[in-house]
Amino acid sequence: MSDAVQTQSTPNAGFTPRVFSGIQPSGGLTLGNYLGAIKRFVEKQAEPIEQVYCVVDMHAITVWQDPEALRRQTRELTAGYLAAGIDPTRSILFNQSQVKEHAELGWIFNCVARMGWMQRMTQWKDKAGKNTQNASLGLLAYPSLMAADILVYHATEVPVGEDQKQHVELTRDIATKFNHDYGVDFFPIPEPRIEGAATRVMSLRDGSKKMSKSDPSDASRINMTDDADTIAKKIRKAKTDPEALPSEAKGLEDRPEARNLVNIYAGLAEMSVDQVLAEAGGKQFSEFKPMLSELAVAKLSPISNEMSRLMQDPAEIDRILGQGADRAREIAAPILTKTKEIVGMVG
Ligand code: AQP
């Protein structure tokens, strides 16, 4: 075992390995959520380790959501998890607001985390923009609730896209400070897992911006529910440069839009960027874009068809979420009880 592996694993020796990750139902699922998160959760499911996947509806309301839309998006995201291959009999799948332990631990962590830590978060700065006085208090506190989401399960691994790395690092800081302040070794120090060719899928309209559910421009993203024609049209219109594709990854360094399309191809085809460029190097975008559209439609259509089928039976989706919440609570409740005892709350 290398030194690096030893230093990573030492803090969590004694904790049962467990995976936690979540996705906000703040809009429809995007290709970014799929490649950066869900696809990797499905791959992870093959490993013999307990896995907890969450629809984080309490995070979604940090920005106002229409209640009917929130209900629909919660079910649609659940359908996305299931259609992509999350098996609710193996993994625990539920929506956050059904397990009140998240909110309770979130409050305790609000009292551990420091204002300065929250104000430094890139996502807070991006989402609150210049008008911080008008942003919700929840938007500022959101990373400490995310820490509670992870730590209420004593999760040791958190598979996420690149954009969430900073929040997992903050979770580590909160766990470390809690353990230090109370003189315990109670919370594990979870590891972010950011893996694969497409950990940061960028907007199709601007290679410097992340592909996001809440981007006002629908043309900036591929939604998991887009049909084949829409996917092809969005890829055809995606911003690129006039050069042909290089034959090595180094040639993409100053070409963010070209790099993004190659990364997407690599993520969908489960190839490395070098393998993609070995095949596509020298091709113009007029040739590469149709290849990418064909691949995207082949990979995404079965998922979107299955999502539509599942969405016809919302009661079944609710049943799955309810069962998952019961299983989640079994893990979370004793961890919260012990946390309250450590803090000095009388039970
Ligand atoms: N563009 C992306 N590339 C790779 N991974 C991504 N993720 C999100 N966008 C990309 C990963 O998806 C998981 C769920 O993210 P989230 O929905 O909880 O929040 P987010 O990161 O803020 O995603 P969005 O789509 O940008 O939502 P809005 O617009 O509501 O803020 C995470 O693992 C994330 O890394």
Short mmCIF file of C-alpha atoms and ligand atoms in Angstrom, two decimals:
data_model
loop_
_atom_site.label_atom_id
_atom_site.label_comp_id
_atom_site.label_asym_id
_atom_site.label_seq_id
_atom_site.Cartn_x
_atom_site.Cartn_y
_atom_site.Cartn_z
CA MET A 1 0.00 0.00 0.00
CA SER A 2 1.39 3.44 -0.91
CA ASP A 3 1.85 6.21 1.65
CA ALA A 4 -0.89 8.25 -0.04
CA VAL A 5 -3.39 5.46 0.35
CA GLN A 6 -2.35 4.95 3.97
CA THR A 7 -2.78 8.61 4.88
CA GLN A 8 -6.16 8.71 3.14
CA SER A 9 -7.53 5.63 4.84
CA THR A 10 -6.12 6.09 8.37
CA PRO A 11 -8.64 8.70 9.61
CA ASN A 12 -11.57 6.45 8.76
CA ALA A 13 -10.19 3.20 10.13
CA GLY A 14 -12.90 1.76 12.34
CA PHE A 15 -15.77 3.23 10.29
CA THR A 16 -17.86 0.96 8.07
CA PRO A 17 -17.20 2.11 4.48
CA ARG A 18 -20.35 3.79 3.19
CA VAL A 19 -21.13 5.94 0.14
CA PHE A 20 -23.47 8.95 0.19
CA SER A 21 -24.37 11.34 -2.60
CA GLY A 22 -27.32 13.52 -3.54
CA ILE A 23 -28.79 15.53 -6.40
CA GLN A 24 -31.10 18.56 -6.11
CA PRO A 25 -34.52 18.40 -7.77
CA SER A 26 -34.06 22.03 -8.76
CA GLY A 27 -34.88 21.37 -12.41
CA GLY A 28 -34.66 18.53 -14.90
CA LEU A 29 -31.64 16.21 -14.85
CA THR A 30 -28.85 17.25 -17.20
CA LEU A 31 -26.13 15.35 -19.00
CA GLY A 32 -23.76 16.94 -16.45
CA ASN A 33 -25.64 15.35 -13.55
CA TYR A 34 -25.68 12.07 -15.43
CA LEU A 35 -21.97 11.87 -16.32
CA GLY A 36 -20.69 13.61 -13.19
CA ALA A 37 -22.93 11.79 -10.74
CA ILE A 38 -25.65 9.22 -11.57
CA LYS A 39 -23.66 7.14 -14.07
CA ARG A 40 -20.88 6.85 -11.53
CA PHE A 41 -23.29 5.89 -8.73
CA VAL A 42 -24.55 3.07 -10.95
CA GLU A 43 -20.99 1.88 -11.56
CA LYS A 44 -20.24 2.15 -7.85
CA GLN A 45 -23.25 -0.04 -7.07
CA ALA A 46 -21.25 -3.03 -8.33
CA GLU A 47 -18.92 -2.62 -5.32
CA PRO A 48 -19.73 -4.46 -2.08
CA ILE A 49 -20.24 -1.31 -0.02
CA GLU A 50 -23.41 0.22 1.44
CA GLN A 51 -24.68 3.12 -0.70
CA VAL A 52 -27.12 5.88 0.10
CA TYR A 53 -28.47 8.12 -2.72
CA CYS A 54 -30.69 11.07 -2.03
CA VAL A 55 -32.98 13.53 -3.79
CA VAL A 56 -32.00 16.62 -1.81
CA ASP A 57 -35.26 18.56 -1.92
CA MET A 58 -34.36 20.71 1.11
CA HIS A 59 -31.37 22.04 -0.83
CA ALA A 60 -33.56 22.79 -3.84
CA ILE A 61 -35.71 25.26 -1.87
CA THR A 62 -32.71 27.46 -1.03
CA VAL A 63 -33.81 29.07 -4.31
CA TRP A 64 -37.60 29.45 -4.65
CA GLN A 65 -39.30 26.48 -6.30
CA ASP A 66 -42.86 26.28 -7.48
CA PRO A 67 -44.39 23.57 -5.20
CA GLU A 68 -46.01 21.62 -8.05
CA ALA A 69 -42.77 21.75 -10.04
CA LEU A 70 -40.77 20.61 -6.99
CA ARG A 71 -43.04 17.57 -6.56
CA ARG A 72 -42.73 16.71 -10.26
CA GLN A 73 -38.96 17.24 -10.33
CA THR A 74 -38.49 15.11 -7.19
CA ARG A 75 -40.33 12.21 -8.84
CA GLU A 76 -38.61 12.78 -12.17
CA LEU A 77 -35.17 12.77 -10.57
CA THR A 78 -36.07 9.56 -8.73
CA ALA A 79 -37.18 8.11 -12.07
CA GLY A 80 -33.80 9.21 -13.48
CA TYR A 81 -31.91 7.37 -10.76
CA LEU A 82 -33.99 4.23 -11.32
CA ALA A 83 -33.91 4.39 -15.14
CA ALA A 84 -30.12 4.81 -15.14
CA GLY A 85 -29.75 1.66 -13.04
CA ILE A 86 -29.93 2.48 -9.33
CA ASP A 87 -31.52 -0.59 -7.75
CA PRO A 88 -33.56 0.47 -4.70
CA THR A 89 -33.25 -2.99 -3.18
CA ARG A 90 -29.45 -2.65 -3.15
CA SER A 91 -28.90 1.07 -2.65
CA ILE A 92 -30.95 3.23 -0.32
CA LEU A 93 -32.86 5.80 -2.42
CA PHE A 94 -35.06 8.46 -0.80
CA ASN A 95 -35.79 12.16 -0.62
CA GLN A 96 -34.06 14.20 2.07
CA SER A 97 -37.09 15.90 3.64
CA GLN A 98 -38.55 12.52 4.69
CA VAL A 99 -35.60 11.91 7.05
CA LYS A 100 -35.72 14.70 9.62
CA GLU A 101 -32.32 13.71 11.04
CA HIS A 102 -30.66 15.64 8.16
CA ALA A 103 -32.23 18.93 9.31
CA GLU A 104 -31.48 18.32 12.98
CA LEU A 105 -27.82 17.51 12.39
CA GLY A 106 -27.70 20.41 9.92
CA TRP A 107 -28.62 22.77 12.77
CA ILE A 108 -25.89 21.39 15.02
CA PHE A 109 -23.41 21.85 12.16
CA ASN A 110 -24.62 25.43 11.64
CA CYS A 111 -23.25 25.99 15.11
CA VAL A 112 -19.93 24.31 14.29
CA ALA A 113 -19.27 25.89 10.86
CA ARG A 114 -17.95 29.46 10.72
CA MET A 115 -19.50 32.32 8.73
CA GLY A 116 -16.21 32.89 6.92
CA TRP A 117 -16.17 29.29 5.67
CA MET A 118 -19.63 29.70 4.15
CA GLN A 119 -18.90 33.07 2.59
CA ARG A 120 -15.86 31.64 0.82
CA MET A 121 -17.87 28.96 -1.03
CA THR A 122 -17.70 29.50 -4.79
CA GLN A 123 -21.26 28.29 -5.28
CA TRP A 124 -22.56 30.85 -2.75
CA LYS A 125 -20.72 33.61 -4.58
CA ASP A 126 -22.01 32.40 -7.97
CA LYS A 127 -25.61 31.88 -6.92
CA ALA A 128 -26.04 34.87 -4.60
CA GLY A 129 -24.17 37.12 -7.05
CA LYS A 130 -23.91 40.76 -6.10
CA ASN A 131 -27.24 40.75 -4.29
CA THR A 132 -26.18 38.80 -1.19
CA GLN A 133 -28.57 40.75 1.06
CA ASN A 134 -31.49 39.32 -0.84
CA ALA A 135 -30.30 35.69 -1.00
CA SER A 136 -31.94 33.21 1.38
CA LEU A 137 -30.16 32.34 4.63
CA GLY A 138 -30.56 28.71 3.48
CA LEU A 139 -28.43 29.37 0.40
CA LEU A 140 -25.56 30.49 2.64
CA ALA A 141 -26.04 27.61 5.11
CA TYR A 142 -26.58 24.95 2.40
CA PRO A 143 -23.08 23.43 2.67
CA SER A 144 -23.52 22.72 6.36
CA LEU A 145 -26.77 20.86 5.60
CA MET A 146 -24.81 18.99 2.92
CA ALA A 147 -22.24 18.06 5.58
CA ALA A 148 -25.12 16.71 7.68
CA ASP A 149 -26.46 14.74 4.69
CA ILE A 150 -23.13 12.96 4.44
CA LEU A 151 -22.18 12.64 8.10
CA VAL A 152 -25.59 11.56 9.43
CA TYR A 153 -24.73 8.26 7.69
CA HIS A 154 -21.07 8.31 8.76
CA ALA A 155 -20.37 8.14 5.01
CA THR A 156 -16.72 7.68 4.11
CA GLU A 157 -16.95 8.29 0.34
CA VAL A 158 -18.80 10.94 -1.62
CA PRO A 159 -18.87 10.55 -5.42
CA VAL A 160 -19.51 14.01 -6.92
CA GLY A 161 -18.70 16.17 -9.91
CA GLU A 162 -15.81 18.64 -9.72
CA ASP A 163 -18.13 21.55 -8.75
CA GLN A 164 -18.99 19.90 -5.42
CA LYS A 165 -15.40 19.26 -4.34
CA GLN A 166 -15.27 22.41 -2.24
CA HIS A 167 -18.42 21.41 -0.35
CA VAL A 168 -17.03 17.97 0.47
CA GLU A 169 -13.85 19.65 1.71
CA LEU A 170 -16.00 21.85 3.94
CA THR A 171 -17.73 18.71 5.22
CA ARG A 172 -14.29 17.40 6.19
CA ASP A 173 -13.57 20.67 8.02
CA ILE A 174 -16.88 20.47 9.90
CA ALA A 175 -16.27 16.83 10.91
CA THR A 176 -12.74 17.67 12.05
CA LYS A 177 -13.85 20.71 14.05
CA PHE A 178 -16.74 18.81 15.69
CA ASN A 179 -14.41 15.95 16.67
CA HIS A 180 -11.86 18.46 17.99
CA ASP A 181 -14.33 20.72 19.85
CA TYR A 182 -15.97 17.80 21.65
CA GLY A 183 -12.81 15.71 22.07
CA VAL A 184 -14.22 12.72 20.20
CA ASP A 185 -13.43 10.67 17.12
CA PHE A 186 -17.09 10.37 16.22
CA PHE A 187 -17.42 11.56 12.62
CA PRO A 188 -15.36 10.07 9.76
CA ILE A 189 -13.50 12.42 7.42
CA PRO A 190 -15.19 11.61 4.09
CA GLU A 191 -13.27 11.43 0.83
CA PRO A 192 -14.58 13.17 -2.30
CA ARG A 193 -14.51 10.77 -5.27
CA ILE A 194 -14.17 12.76 -8.48
CA GLU A 195 -13.47 10.30 -11.25
CA GLY A 196 -13.90 9.78 -14.98
CA ALA A 197 -13.53 11.82 -18.16
CA ALA A 198 -16.53 14.08 -17.58
CA THR A 199 -16.35 15.35 -13.99
CA ARG A 200 -17.07 18.88 -15.19
CA VAL A 201 -19.38 19.03 -18.18
CA MET A 202 -19.53 22.57 -19.51
CA SER A 203 -22.33 24.60 -21.08
CA LEU A 204 -22.81 23.94 -24.80
CA ARG A 205 -23.00 27.71 -25.33
CA ASP A 206 -19.99 28.77 -23.23
CA GLY A 207 -17.05 26.46 -22.50
CA SER A 208 -16.12 28.46 -19.39
CA LYS A 209 -19.47 27.84 -17.63
CA LYS A 210 -20.68 24.62 -16.03
CA MET A 211 -23.65 22.86 -17.63
CA SER A 212 -26.41 23.50 -15.12
CA LYS A 213 -30.10 22.66 -14.63
CA SER A 214 -30.85 26.23 -13.68
CA ASP A 215 -29.09 27.96 -16.61
CA PRO A 216 -31.76 30.17 -18.19
CA SER A 217 -30.72 28.94 -21.66
CA ASP A 218 -32.11 25.49 -22.47
CA ALA A 219 -29.69 25.32 -25.42
CA SER A 220 -26.78 25.34 -22.92
CA ARG A 221 -27.57 21.83 -21.69
CA ILE A 222 -28.76 18.42 -22.73
CA ASN A 223 -31.67 17.35 -20.54
CA MET A 224 -32.10 13.67 -19.83
CA THR A 225 -35.65 14.02 -21.15
CA ASP A 226 -34.66 15.63 -24.49
CA ASP A 227 -35.72 13.63 -27.55
CA ALA A 228 -33.30 12.53 -30.29
CA ASP A 229 -34.01 15.54 -32.53
CA THR A 230 -33.49 18.02 -29.70
CA ILE A 231 -30.21 16.37 -28.67
CA ALA A 232 -28.95 16.44 -32.26
CA LYS A 233 -30.00 20.09 -32.69
CA LYS A 234 -28.32 21.20 -29.47
CA ILE A 235 -25.08 19.43 -30.37
CA ARG A 236 -25.19 20.83 -33.92
CA LYS A 237 -25.53 24.34 -32.49
CA ALA A 238 -22.96 23.83 -29.69
CA LYS A 239 -20.26 26.50 -29.72
CA THR A 240 -16.94 25.29 -31.17
CA ASP A 241 -13.89 26.74 -32.88
CA PRO A 242 -12.91 26.43 -36.55
CA GLU A 243 -9.96 24.04 -36.01
CA ALA A 244 -10.01 20.28 -36.60
CA LEU A 245 -9.70 18.04 -33.53
CA PRO A 246 -6.13 17.37 -32.36
CA SER A 247 -4.82 13.84 -32.04
CA GLU A 248 -3.64 14.30 -28.43
CA ALA A 249 -5.26 15.72 -25.28
CA LYS A 250 -2.59 18.42 -25.03
CA GLY A 251 -3.99 20.01 -28.20
CA LEU A 252 -7.27 20.74 -26.36
CA GLU A 253 -5.66 22.86 -23.65
CA ASP A 254 -6.76 26.27 -24.90
CA ARG A 255 -9.93 25.06 -26.59
CA PRO A 256 -12.58 24.77 -23.84
CA GLU A 257 -15.54 24.10 -26.14
CA ALA A 258 -13.69 21.45 -28.15
CA ARG A 259 -12.42 19.87 -24.93
CA ASN A 260 -15.94 19.77 -23.53
CA LEU A 261 -17.37 17.90 -26.53
CA VAL A 262 -14.49 15.41 -26.47
CA ASN A 263 -14.93 14.89 -22.72
CA ILE A 264 -18.65 14.28 -23.20
CA TYR A 265 -17.88 11.75 -25.92
CA ALA A 266 -15.31 10.04 -23.70
CA GLY A 267 -17.73 9.95 -20.73
CA LEU A 268 -20.57 8.48 -22.77
CA ALA A 269 -18.40 5.99 -24.66
CA GLU A 270 -16.46 5.03 -21.50
CA MET A 271 -13.19 5.80 -23.28
CA SER A 272 -10.25 7.97 -22.28
CA VAL A 273 -9.79 11.33 -24.00
CA ASP A 274 -6.69 9.94 -25.70
CA GLN A 275 -8.66 7.00 -27.06
CA VAL A 276 -11.32 9.34 -28.46
CA LEU A 277 -8.67 11.52 -30.09
CA ALA A 278 -6.90 8.50 -31.54
CA GLU A 279 -10.14 7.88 -33.46
CA ALA A 280 -11.37 11.42 -34.02
CA GLY A 281 -8.12 13.41 -34.30
CA GLY A 282 -8.00 15.37 -37.58
CA LYS A 283 -11.81 15.41 -37.98
CA GLN A 284 -13.70 18.68 -38.39
CA PHE A 285 -16.65 19.40 -36.06
CA SER A 286 -18.98 18.92 -39.04
CA GLU A 287 -17.96 15.25 -38.83
CA PHE A 288 -17.46 14.89 -35.05
CA LYS A 289 -20.73 16.48 -33.96
CA PRO A 290 -22.92 13.91 -35.78
CA MET A 291 -20.79 11.13 -34.21
CA LEU A 292 -21.39 12.66 -30.78
CA SER A 293 -25.14 13.09 -31.43
CA GLU A 294 -25.49 9.48 -32.48
CA LEU A 295 -23.65 8.29 -29.37
CA ALA A 296 -25.61 10.60 -27.04
CA VAL A 297 -28.95 9.48 -28.46
CA ALA A 298 -27.95 5.79 -28.25
CA LYS A 299 -26.91 6.14 -24.59
CA LEU A 300 -29.58 8.55 -23.35
CA SER A 301 -32.74 7.44 -25.18
CA PRO A 302 -33.17 4.17 -23.27
CA ILE A 303 -32.88 6.13 -20.00
CA SER A 304 -35.30 8.84 -21.04
CA ASN A 305 -37.82 6.25 -22.34
CA GLU A 306 -37.64 4.39 -19.04
CA MET A 307 -38.02 7.68 -17.12
CA SER A 308 -41.25 8.42 -19.05
CA ARG A 309 -42.55 4.94 -18.31
CA LEU A 310 -41.79 5.27 -14.58
CA MET A 311 -43.36 8.74 -14.43
CA GLN A 312 -46.69 7.20 -15.42
CA ASP A 313 -46.89 5.61 -11.96
CA PRO A 314 -46.03 8.34 -9.43
CA ALA A 315 -47.50 6.27 -6.57
CA GLU A 316 -44.88 3.60 -7.17
CA ILE A 317 -42.11 6.23 -7.15
CA ASP A 318 -43.47 7.60 -3.85
CA ARG A 319 -43.56 4.08 -2.42
CA ILE A 320 -39.89 3.52 -3.35
CA LEU A 321 -38.91 6.86 -1.76
CA GLY A 322 -40.88 6.02 1.39
CA GLN A 323 -39.22 2.63 1.77
CA GLY A 324 -35.80 4.15 1.16
CA ALA A 325 -36.51 6.80 3.81
CA ASP A 326 -37.35 4.09 6.36
CA ARG A 327 -34.03 2.36 5.67
CA ALA A 328 -32.13 5.65 5.75
CA ARG A 329 -33.64 6.57 9.13
CA GLU A 330 -32.46 3.29 10.63
CA ILE A 331 -28.87 4.40 10.03
CA ALA A 332 -29.32 8.10 10.70
CA ALA A 333 -31.37 8.04 13.92
CA PRO A 334 -28.78 6.39 16.20
CA ILE A 335 -26.00 8.60 14.78
CA LEU A 336 -28.07 11.73 15.52
CA THR A 337 -28.96 10.49 19.02
CA LYS A 338 -25.30 9.93 19.80
CA THR A 339 -24.39 13.35 18.36
CA LYS A 340 -26.93 15.05 20.64
CA GLU A 341 -25.56 13.17 23.62
CA ILE A 342 -22.00 14.28 22.74
CA VAL A 343 -23.19 17.89 22.46
CA GLY A 344 -24.90 17.67 25.87
CA MET A 345 -28.54 17.63 24.91
CA VAL A 346 -30.79 15.82 27.35
CA GLY A 347 -32.72 13.04 25.59
N1 AQP B 1 -21.88 20.17 -15.28
C1 AQP B 1 -21.61 19.16 -14.47
N2 AQP B 1 -20.61 18.30 -14.75
C2 AQP B 1 -20.34 17.25 -13.92
N3 AQP B 1 -21.03 17.01 -12.78
C3 AQP B 1 -22.04 17.84 -12.47
N4 AQP B 1 -22.91 17.88 -11.45
C4 AQP B 1 -23.75 18.93 -11.60
N5 AQP B 1 -23.44 19.61 -12.72
C5 AQP B 1 -22.38 18.95 -13.28
C6 AQP B 1 -22.90 16.91 -10.36
O1 AQP B 1 -24.22 16.43 -10.20
C7 AQP B 1 -24.44 16.17 -8.82
C8 AQP B 1 -25.71 16.82 -8.38
O2 AQP B 1 -25.58 18.24 -8.40
P1 AQP B 1 -26.74 19.11 -7.79
O3 AQP B 1 -27.93 19.01 -8.61
O4 AQP B 1 -26.96 18.74 -6.39
O5 AQP B 1 -26.19 20.56 -7.74
P2 AQP B 1 -25.33 21.36 -8.74
O6 AQP B 1 -23.95 20.83 -8.71
O7 AQP B 1 -25.51 22.80 -8.38
O8 AQP B 1 -26.00 21.01 -10.15
P3 AQP B 1 -26.71 21.97 -11.15
O9 AQP B 1 -27.22 21.13 -12.28
O10 AQP B 1 -25.81 23.10 -11.51
O11 AQP B 1 -27.96 22.47 -10.32
P4 AQP B 1 -28.41 23.95 -10.05
O12 AQP B 1 -28.52 24.58 -11.42
O13 AQP B 1 -29.73 23.85 -9.34
O14 AQP B 1 -27.36 24.57 -9.21
C9 AQP B 1 -23.21 16.67 -8.05
O15 AQP B 1 -22.38 15.56 -7.77
C10 AQP B 1 -22.58 17.59 -9.04
O16 AQP B 1 -21.18 17.67 -8.83
#
